[in-house]
PDB file of C-alpha atoms in Angstrom:
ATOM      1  CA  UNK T 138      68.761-111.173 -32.762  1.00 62.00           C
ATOM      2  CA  UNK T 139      69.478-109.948 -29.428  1.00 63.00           C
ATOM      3  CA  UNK T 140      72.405-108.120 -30.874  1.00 65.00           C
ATOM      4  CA  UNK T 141      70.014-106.415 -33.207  1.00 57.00           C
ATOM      5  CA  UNK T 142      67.748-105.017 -30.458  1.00 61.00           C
ATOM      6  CA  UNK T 143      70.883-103.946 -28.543  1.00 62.00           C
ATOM      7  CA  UNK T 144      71.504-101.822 -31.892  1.00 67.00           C
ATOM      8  CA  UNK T 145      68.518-100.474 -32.329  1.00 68.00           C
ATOM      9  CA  UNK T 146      67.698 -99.252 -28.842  1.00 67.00           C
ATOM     10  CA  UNK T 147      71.478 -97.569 -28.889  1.00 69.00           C
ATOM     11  CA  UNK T 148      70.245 -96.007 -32.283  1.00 72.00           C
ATOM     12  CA  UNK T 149      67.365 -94.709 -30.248  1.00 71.00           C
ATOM     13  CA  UNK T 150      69.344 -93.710 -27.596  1.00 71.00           C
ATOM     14  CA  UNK T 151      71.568 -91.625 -29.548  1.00 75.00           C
ATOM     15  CA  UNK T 152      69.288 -89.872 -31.694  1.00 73.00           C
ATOM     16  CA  UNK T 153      66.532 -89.064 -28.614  1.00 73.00           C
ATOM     17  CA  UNK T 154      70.060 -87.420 -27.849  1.00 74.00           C
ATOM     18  CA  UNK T 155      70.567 -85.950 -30.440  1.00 75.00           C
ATOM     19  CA  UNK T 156      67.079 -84.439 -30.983  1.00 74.00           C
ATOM     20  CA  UNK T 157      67.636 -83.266 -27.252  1.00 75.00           C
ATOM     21  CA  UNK T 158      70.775 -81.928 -28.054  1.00 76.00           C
ATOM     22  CA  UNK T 159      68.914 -80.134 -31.169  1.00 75.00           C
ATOM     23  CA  UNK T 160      65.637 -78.942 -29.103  1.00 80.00           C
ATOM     24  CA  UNK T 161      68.378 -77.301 -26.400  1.00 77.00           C
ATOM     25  CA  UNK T 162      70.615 -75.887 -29.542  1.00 77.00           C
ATOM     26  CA  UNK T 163      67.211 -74.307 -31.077  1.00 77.00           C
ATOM     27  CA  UNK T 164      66.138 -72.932 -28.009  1.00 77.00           C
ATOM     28  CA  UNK T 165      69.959 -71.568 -27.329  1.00 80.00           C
ATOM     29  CA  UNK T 166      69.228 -69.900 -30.814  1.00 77.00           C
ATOM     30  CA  UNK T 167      66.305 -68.586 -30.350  1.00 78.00           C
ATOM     31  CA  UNK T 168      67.275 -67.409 -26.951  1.00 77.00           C
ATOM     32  CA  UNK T 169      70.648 -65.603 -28.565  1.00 81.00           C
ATOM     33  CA  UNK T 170      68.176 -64.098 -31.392  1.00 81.00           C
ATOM     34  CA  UNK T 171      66.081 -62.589 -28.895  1.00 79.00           C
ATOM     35  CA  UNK T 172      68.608 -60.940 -26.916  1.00 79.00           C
ATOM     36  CA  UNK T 173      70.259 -60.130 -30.228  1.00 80.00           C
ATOM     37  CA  UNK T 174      66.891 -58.186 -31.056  1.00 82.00           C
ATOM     38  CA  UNK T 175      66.399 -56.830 -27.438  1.00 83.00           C
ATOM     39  CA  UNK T 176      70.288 -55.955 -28.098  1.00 81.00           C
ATOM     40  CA  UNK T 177      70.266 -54.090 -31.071  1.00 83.00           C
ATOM     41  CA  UNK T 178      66.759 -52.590 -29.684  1.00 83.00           C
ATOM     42  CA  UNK T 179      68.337 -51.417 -26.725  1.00 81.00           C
ATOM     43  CA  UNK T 180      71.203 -49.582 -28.629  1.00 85.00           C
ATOM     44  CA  UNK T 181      68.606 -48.346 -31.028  1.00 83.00           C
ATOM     45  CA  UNK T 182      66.624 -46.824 -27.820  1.00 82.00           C
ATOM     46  CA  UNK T 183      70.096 -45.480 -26.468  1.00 85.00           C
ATOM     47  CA  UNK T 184      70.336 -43.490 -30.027  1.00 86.00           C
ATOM     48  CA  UNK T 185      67.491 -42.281 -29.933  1.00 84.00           C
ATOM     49  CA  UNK T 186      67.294 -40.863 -26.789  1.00 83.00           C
ATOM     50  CA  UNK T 187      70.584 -39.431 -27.493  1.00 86.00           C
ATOM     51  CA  UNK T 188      69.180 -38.002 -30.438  1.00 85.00           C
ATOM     52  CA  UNK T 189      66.638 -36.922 -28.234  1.00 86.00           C
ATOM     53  CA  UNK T 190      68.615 -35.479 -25.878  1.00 86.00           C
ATOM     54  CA  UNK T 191      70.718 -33.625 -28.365  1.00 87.00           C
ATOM     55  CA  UNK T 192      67.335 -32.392 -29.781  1.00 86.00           C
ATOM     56  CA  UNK T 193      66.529 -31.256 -26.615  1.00 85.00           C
ATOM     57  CA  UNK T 194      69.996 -29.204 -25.842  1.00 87.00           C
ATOM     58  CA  UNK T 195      69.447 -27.671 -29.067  1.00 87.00           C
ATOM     59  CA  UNK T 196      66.313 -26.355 -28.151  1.00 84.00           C
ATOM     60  CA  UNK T 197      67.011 -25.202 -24.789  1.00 85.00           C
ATOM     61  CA  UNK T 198      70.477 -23.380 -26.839  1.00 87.00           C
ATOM     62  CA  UNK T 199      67.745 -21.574 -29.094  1.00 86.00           C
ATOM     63  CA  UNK T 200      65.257 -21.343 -26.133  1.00 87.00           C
ATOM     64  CA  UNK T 201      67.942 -19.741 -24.180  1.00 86.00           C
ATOM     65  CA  UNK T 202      69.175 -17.010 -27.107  1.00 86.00           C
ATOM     66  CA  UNK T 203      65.550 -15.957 -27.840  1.00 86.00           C
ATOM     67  CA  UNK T 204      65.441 -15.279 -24.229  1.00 86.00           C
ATOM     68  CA  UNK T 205      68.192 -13.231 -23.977  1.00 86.00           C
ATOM     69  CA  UNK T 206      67.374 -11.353 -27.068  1.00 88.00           C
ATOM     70  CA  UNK T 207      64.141 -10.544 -25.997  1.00 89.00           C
ATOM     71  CA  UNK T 208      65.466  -9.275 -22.359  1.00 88.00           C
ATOM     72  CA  UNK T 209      68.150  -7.023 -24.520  1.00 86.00           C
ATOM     73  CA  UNK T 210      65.540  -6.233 -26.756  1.00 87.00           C
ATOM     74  CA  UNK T 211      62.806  -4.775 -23.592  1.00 86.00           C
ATOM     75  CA  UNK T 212      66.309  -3.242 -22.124  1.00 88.00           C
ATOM     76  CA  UNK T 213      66.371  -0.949 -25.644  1.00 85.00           C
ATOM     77  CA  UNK T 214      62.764  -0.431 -25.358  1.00 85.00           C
ATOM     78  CA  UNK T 215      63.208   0.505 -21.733  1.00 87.00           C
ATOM     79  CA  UNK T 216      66.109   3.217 -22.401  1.00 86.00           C
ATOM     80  CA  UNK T 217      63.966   4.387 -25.822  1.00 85.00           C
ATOM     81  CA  UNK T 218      61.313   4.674 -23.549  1.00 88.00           C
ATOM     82  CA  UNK T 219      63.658   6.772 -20.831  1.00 86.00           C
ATOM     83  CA  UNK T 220      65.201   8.390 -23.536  1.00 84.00           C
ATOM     84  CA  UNK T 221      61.492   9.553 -25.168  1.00 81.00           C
ATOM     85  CA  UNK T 222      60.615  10.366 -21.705  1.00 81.00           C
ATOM     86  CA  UNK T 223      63.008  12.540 -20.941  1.00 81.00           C
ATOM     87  CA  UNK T 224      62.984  14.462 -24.327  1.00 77.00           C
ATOM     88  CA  UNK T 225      58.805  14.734 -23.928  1.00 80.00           C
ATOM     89  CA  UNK T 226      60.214  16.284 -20.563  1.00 76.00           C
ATOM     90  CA  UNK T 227      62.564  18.882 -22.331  1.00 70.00           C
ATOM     91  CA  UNK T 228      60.158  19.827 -25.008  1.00 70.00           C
ATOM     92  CA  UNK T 229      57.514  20.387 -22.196  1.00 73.00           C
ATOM     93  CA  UNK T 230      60.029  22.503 -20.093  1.00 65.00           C
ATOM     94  CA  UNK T 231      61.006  24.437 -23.320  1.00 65.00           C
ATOM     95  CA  UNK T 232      57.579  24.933 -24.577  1.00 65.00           C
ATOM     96  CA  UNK T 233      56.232  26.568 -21.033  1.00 60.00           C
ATOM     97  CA  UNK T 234      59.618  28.904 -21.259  1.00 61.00           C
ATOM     98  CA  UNK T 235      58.244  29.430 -24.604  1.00 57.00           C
ATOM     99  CA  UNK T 236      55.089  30.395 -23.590  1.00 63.00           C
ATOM    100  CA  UNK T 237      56.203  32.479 -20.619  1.00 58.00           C
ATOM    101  CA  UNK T 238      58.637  34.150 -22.880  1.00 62.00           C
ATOM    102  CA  UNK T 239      55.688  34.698 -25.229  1.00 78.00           C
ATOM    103  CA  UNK T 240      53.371  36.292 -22.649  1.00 91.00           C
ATOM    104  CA  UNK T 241      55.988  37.425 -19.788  1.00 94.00           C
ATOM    105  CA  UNK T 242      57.593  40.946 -19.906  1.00 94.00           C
ATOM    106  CA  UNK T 243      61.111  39.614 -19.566  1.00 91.00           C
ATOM    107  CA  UNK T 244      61.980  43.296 -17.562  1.00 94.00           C
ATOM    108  CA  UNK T 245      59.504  43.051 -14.692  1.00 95.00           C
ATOM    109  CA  UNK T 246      57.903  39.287 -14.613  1.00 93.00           C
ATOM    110  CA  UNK T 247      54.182  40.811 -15.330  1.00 95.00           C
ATOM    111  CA  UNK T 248      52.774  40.167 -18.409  1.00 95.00           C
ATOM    112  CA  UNK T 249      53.449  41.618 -21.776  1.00 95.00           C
ATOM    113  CA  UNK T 250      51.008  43.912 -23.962  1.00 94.00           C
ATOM    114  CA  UNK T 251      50.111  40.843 -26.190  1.00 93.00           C
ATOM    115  CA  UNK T 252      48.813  39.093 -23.280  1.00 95.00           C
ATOM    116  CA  UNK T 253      47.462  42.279 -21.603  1.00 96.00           C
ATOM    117  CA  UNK T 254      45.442  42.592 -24.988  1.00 95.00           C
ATOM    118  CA  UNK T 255      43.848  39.600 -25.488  1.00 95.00           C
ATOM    119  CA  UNK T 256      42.822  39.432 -21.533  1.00 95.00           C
ATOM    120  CA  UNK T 257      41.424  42.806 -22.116  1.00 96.00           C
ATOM    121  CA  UNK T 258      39.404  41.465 -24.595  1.00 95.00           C
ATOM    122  CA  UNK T 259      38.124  37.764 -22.814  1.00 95.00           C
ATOM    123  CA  UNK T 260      37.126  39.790 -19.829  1.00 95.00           C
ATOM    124  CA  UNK T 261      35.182  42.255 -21.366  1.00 95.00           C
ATOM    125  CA  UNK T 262      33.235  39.243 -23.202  1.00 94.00           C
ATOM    126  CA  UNK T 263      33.213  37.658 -19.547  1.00 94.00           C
ATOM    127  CA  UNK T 264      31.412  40.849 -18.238  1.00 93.00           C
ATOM    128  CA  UNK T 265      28.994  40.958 -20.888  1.00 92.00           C
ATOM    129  CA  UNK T 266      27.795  37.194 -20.283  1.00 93.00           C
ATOM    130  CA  UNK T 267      28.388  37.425 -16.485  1.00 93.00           C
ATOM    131  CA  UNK T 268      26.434  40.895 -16.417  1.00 93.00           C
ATOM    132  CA  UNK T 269      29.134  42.266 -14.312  1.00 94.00           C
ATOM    133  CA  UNK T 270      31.199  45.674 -13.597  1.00 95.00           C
ATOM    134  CA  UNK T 271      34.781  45.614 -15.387  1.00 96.00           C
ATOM    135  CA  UNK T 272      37.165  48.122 -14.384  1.00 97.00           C
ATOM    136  CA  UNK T 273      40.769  49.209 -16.141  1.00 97.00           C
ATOM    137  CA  UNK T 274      43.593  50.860 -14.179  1.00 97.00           C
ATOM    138  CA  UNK T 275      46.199  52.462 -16.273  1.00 97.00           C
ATOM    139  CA  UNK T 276      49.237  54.280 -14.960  1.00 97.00           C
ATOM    140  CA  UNK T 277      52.696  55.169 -15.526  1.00 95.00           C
ATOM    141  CA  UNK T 278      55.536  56.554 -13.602  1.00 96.00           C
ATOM    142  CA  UNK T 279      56.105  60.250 -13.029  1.00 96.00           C
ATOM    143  CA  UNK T 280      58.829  61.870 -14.807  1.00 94.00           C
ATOM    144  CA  UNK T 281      60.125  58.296 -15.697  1.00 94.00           C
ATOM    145  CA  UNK T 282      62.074  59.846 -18.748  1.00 94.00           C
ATOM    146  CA  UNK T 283      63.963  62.451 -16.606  1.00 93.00           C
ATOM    147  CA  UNK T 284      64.404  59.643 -14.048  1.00 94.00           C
ATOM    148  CA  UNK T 285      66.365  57.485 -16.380  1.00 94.00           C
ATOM    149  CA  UNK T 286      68.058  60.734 -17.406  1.00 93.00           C
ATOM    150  CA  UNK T 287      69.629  61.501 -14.475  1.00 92.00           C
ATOM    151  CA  UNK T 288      69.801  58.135 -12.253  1.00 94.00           C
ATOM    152  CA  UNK T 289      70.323  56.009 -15.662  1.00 95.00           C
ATOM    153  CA  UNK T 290      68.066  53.114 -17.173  1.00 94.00           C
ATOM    154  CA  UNK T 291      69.884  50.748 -15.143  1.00 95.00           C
ATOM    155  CA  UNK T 292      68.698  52.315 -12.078  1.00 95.00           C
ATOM    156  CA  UNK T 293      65.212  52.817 -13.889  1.00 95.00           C
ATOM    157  CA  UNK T 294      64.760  49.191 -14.449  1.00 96.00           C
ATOM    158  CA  UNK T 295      65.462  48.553 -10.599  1.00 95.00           C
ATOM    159  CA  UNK T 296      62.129  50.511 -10.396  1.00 95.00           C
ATOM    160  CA  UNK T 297      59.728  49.014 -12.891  1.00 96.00           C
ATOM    161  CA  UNK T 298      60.893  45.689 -11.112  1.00 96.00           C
ATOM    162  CA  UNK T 299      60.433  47.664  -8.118  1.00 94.00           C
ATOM    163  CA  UNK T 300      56.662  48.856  -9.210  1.00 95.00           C
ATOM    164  CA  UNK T 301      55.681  45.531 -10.861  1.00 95.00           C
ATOM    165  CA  UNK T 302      56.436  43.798  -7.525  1.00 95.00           C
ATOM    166  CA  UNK T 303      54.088  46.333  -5.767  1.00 94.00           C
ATOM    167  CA  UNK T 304      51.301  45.814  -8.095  1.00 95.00           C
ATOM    168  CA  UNK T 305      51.682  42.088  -7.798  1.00 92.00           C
ATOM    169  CA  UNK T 306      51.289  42.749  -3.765  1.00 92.00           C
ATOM    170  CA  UNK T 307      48.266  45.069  -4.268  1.00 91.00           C
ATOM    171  CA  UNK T 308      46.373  43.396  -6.346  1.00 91.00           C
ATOM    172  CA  UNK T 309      46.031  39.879  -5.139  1.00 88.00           C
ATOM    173  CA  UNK T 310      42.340  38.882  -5.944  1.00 90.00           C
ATOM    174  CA  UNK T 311      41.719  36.002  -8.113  1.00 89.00           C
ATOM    175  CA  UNK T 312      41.240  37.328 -11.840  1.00 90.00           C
ATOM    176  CA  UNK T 313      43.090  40.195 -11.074  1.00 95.00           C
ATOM    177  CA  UNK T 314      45.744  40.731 -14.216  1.00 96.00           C
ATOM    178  CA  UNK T 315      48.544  42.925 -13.564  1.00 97.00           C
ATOM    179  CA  UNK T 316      50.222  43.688 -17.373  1.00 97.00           C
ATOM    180  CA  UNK T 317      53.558  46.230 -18.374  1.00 96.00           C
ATOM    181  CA  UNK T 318      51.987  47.787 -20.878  1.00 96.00           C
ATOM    182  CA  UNK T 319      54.800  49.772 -22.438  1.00 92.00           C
ATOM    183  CA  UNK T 320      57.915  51.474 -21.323  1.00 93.00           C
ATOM    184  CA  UNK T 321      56.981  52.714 -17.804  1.00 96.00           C
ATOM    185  CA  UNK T 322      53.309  52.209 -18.245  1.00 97.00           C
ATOM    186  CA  UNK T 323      51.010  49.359 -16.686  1.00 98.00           C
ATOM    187  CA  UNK T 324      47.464  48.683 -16.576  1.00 97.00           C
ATOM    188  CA  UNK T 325      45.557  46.314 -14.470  1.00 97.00           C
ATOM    189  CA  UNK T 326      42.660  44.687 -15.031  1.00 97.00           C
ATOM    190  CA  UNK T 327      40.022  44.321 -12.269  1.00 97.00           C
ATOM    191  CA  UNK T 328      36.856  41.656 -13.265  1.00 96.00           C
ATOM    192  CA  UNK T 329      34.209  42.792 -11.255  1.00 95.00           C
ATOM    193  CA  UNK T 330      35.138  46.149  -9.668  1.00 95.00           C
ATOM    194  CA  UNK T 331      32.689  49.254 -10.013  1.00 94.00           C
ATOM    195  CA  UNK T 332      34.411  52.873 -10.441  1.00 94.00           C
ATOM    196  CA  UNK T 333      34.499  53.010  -6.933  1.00 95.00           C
ATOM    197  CA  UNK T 334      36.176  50.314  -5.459  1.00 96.00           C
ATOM    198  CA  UNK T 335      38.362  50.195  -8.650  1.00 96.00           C
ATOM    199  CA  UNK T 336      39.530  53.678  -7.357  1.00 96.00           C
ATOM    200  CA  UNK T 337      40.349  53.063  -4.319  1.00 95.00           C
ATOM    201  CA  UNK T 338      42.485  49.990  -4.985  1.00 94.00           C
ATOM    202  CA  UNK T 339      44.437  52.458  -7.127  1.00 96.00           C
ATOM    203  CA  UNK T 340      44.828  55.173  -4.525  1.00 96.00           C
ATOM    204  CA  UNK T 341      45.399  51.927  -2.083  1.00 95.00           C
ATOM    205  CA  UNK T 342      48.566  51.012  -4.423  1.00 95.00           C
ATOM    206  CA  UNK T 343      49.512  55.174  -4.837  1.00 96.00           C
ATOM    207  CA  UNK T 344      50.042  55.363  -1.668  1.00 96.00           C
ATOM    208  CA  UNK T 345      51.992  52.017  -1.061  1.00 95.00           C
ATOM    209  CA  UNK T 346      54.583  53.721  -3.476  1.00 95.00           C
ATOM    210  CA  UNK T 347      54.615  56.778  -2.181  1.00 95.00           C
ATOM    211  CA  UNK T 348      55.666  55.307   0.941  1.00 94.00           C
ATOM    212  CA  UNK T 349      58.377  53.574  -0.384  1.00 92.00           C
ATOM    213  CA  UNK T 350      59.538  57.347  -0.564  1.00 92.00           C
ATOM    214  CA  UNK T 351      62.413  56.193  -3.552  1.00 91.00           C
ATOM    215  CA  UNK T 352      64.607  59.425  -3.759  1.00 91.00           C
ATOM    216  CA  UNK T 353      64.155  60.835  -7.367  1.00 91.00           C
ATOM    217  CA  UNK T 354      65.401  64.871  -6.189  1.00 88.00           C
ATOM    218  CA  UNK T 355      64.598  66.328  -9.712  1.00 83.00           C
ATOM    219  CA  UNK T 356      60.976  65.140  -9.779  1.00 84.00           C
ATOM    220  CA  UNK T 357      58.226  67.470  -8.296  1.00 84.00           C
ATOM    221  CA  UNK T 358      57.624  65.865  -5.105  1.00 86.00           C
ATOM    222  CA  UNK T 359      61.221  64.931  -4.877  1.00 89.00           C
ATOM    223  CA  UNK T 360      60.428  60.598  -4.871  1.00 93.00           C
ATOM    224  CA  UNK T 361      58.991  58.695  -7.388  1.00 95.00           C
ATOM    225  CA  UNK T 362      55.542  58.546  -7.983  1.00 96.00           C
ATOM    226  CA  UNK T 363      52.431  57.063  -9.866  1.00 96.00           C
ATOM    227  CA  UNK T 364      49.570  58.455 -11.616  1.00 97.00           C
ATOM    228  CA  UNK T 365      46.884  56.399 -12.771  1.00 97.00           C
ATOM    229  CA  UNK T 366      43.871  56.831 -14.557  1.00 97.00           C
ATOM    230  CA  UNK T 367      40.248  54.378 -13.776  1.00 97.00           C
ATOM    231  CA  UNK T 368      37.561  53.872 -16.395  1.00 97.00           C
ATOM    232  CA  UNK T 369      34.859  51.551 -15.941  1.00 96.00           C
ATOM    233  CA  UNK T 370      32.546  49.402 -17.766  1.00 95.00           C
ATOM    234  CA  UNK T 371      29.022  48.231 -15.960  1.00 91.00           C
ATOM    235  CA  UNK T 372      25.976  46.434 -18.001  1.00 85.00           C
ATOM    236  CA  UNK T 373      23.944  47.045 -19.506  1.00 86.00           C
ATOM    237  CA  UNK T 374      26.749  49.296 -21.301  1.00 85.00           C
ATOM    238  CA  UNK T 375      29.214  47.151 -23.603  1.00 85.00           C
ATOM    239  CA  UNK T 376      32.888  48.629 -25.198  1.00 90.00           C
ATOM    240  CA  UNK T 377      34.974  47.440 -27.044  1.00 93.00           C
ATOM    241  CA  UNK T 378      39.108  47.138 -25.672  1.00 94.00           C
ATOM    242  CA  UNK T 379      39.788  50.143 -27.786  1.00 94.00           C
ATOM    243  CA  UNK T 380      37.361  52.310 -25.786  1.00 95.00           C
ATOM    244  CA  UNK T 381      37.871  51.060 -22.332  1.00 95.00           C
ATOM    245  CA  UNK T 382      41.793  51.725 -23.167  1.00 95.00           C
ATOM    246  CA  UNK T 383      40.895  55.110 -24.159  1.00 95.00           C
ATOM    247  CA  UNK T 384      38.723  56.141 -21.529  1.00 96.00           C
ATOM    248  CA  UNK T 385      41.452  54.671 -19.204  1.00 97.00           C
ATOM    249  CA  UNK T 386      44.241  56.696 -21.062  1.00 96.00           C
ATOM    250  CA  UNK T 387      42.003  60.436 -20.856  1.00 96.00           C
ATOM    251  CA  UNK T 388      41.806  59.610 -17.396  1.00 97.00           C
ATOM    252  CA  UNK T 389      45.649  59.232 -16.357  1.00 97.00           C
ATOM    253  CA  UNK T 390      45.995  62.663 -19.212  1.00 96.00           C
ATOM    254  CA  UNK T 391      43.645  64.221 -16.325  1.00 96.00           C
ATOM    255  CA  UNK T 392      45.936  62.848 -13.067  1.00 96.00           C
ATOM    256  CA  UNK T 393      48.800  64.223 -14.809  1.00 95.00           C
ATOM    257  CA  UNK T 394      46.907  67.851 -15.396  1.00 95.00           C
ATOM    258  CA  UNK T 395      45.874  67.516 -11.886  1.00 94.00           C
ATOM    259  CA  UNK T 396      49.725  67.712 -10.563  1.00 93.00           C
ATOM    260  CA  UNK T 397      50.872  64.269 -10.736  1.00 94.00           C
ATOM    261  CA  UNK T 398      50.622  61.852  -8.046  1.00 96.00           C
ATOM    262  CA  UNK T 399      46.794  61.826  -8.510  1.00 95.00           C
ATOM    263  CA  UNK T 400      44.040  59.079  -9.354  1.00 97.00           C
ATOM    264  CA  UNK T 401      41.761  60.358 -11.652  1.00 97.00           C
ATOM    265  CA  UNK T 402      38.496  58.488 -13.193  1.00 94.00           C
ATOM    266  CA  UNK T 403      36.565  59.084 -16.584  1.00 91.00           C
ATOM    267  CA  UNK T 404      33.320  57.125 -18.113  1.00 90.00           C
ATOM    268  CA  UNK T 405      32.935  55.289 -21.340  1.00 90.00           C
ATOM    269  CA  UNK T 406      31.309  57.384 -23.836  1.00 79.00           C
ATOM    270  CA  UNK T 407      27.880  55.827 -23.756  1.00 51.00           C
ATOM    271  CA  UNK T 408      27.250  56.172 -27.624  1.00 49.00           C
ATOM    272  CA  UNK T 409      30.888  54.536 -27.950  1.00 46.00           C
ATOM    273  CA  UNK T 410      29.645  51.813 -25.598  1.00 42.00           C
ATOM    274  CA  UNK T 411      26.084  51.567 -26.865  1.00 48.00           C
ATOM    275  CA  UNK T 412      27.477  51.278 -30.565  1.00 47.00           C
ATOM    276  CA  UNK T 413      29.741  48.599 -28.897  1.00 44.00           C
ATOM    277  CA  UNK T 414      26.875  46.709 -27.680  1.00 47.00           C
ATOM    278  CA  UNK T 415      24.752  46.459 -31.051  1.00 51.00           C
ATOM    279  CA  UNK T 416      28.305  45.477 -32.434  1.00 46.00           C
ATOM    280  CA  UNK T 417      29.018  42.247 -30.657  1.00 47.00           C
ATOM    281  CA  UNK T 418      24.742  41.500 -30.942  1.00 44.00           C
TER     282      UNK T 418
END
């Protein structure tokens, strides 16, 4: 009997070992499962951040080659833009060369008969709104042709230059338009100038050239000279470039008649003027 309980409690014994021995095993299991899990978690977190990472480079690769083809990109657009700059800059330049070339008399630097002709005409429609005295001066060179004849034309273009810069000098006033008209011929035209003061400006700039005493022994006073010839236009009388330019022109015929070297004057024909008037009305 006593044996029997000996037994039994052993029994006991051994399996409360056992079923210690199997509690600490389970937990040892569970235990290894769970850092299994954290384990294969952990190397799943490594990938992906890796992943990540590689992600990331990738976009920072493409980040960085967008950038640098948009900075070579605004570099082209920078030397188009130069490059458009610069030829707005030529045609610029080359269209005011144009434009001088168009209105310039390439001989003297004044300006040409186009441009004489249609300032002749926007003053005269100027003094007719303004109500104000216009005044033509036309003139030419004495005995130009038997200058050129005997000093030759490259000598005669020393003195239109000559004469031109004169005429620049004299007449300095704003509005004042000093044009060649043709050959050795000028005219100037003089916005608000009666006959009178128009006259003397002219005998002002005779004078300046006869001073300049230029030797010209075959001429009649034995130095080149100017004649010139004034007409003038005052409201209420109106004309039209055509008579202003005549009037002008039968004035310098009467300097010439008078011996040269002369300023002369003659009027507008009235009727000429008057018809003129009703014209532009």
């Amino acid at each position: 009997m006593t044996t029997l309980i000996d037994s039994s409690a052993a029994i006991s014994g051994w399996v409360a070992v056992a079923a210690l021995a199997f509690i600490a095993l389970l937990g040892i299991f569970h235990l290894w499962r769970s850092n299994a899990r954290i384990a294969q978690r952990s190397q799943e977190l490594e990938i992906e951040l890796a992943e990540r990472r590689r992600i990331e480079a990738q976009l920072e690769a493409v980040q960085a080659e967008l950038e640098e083809r948009v900075r070579e990109r605004t570099r082209s657009l920078e030397a188009r833009n130069r490059e458009l700059s610069e030829l707005r800059l030529t045609l610029e330049t080359a269209n005011q060369r144009l434009r001088r070339l168009v209105t310039i008399d390439a001989l003297t630097g004044v300006a040409n008969r186009r441009h004489f002709d249609r300032e002749l005409e926007r003053e005269l429609r100027r003094s007719r709104r303004d109500e104000r005295p216009l005044s033509l001066v036309f003139l030419d060179l004495d005995e130009f042709k038997r200058f050129n004849d005997t000093y030759g034309h490259a000598r005669g273009d020393e003195i239109l230059r000559s004469v031109a810069r004169t005429l620049n000098e004299t007449f300095r006033r704003a509005g004042d338009f000093v044009a060649r008209y043709g050959g050795e011929e000028f005219a100037i035209v003089l916005p608000g100038l009666d006959a009178r003061r128009a006259t003397l400006y002219a005998e002002r700039l005779r004078r300046r050239i006869w001073q300049e005493a230029i030797a010209f022994d075959a001429a009649t006073h034995g130095r080149v000279t100017i004649s010139a010839g004034v007409a003038t236009v005052a409201p209420p009388m109106a004309a039209t470039p055509d008579e202003l330019l005549r009037a002008a022109d039968q004035a310098l015929y009467r300097a010439k008649c008078l011996g040269r070297n002369q300023i002369a004057s003659a009027p507008v024909e009235a009727a000429s003027a008057h018809a003129a008037s009703q014209a532009a009305s």
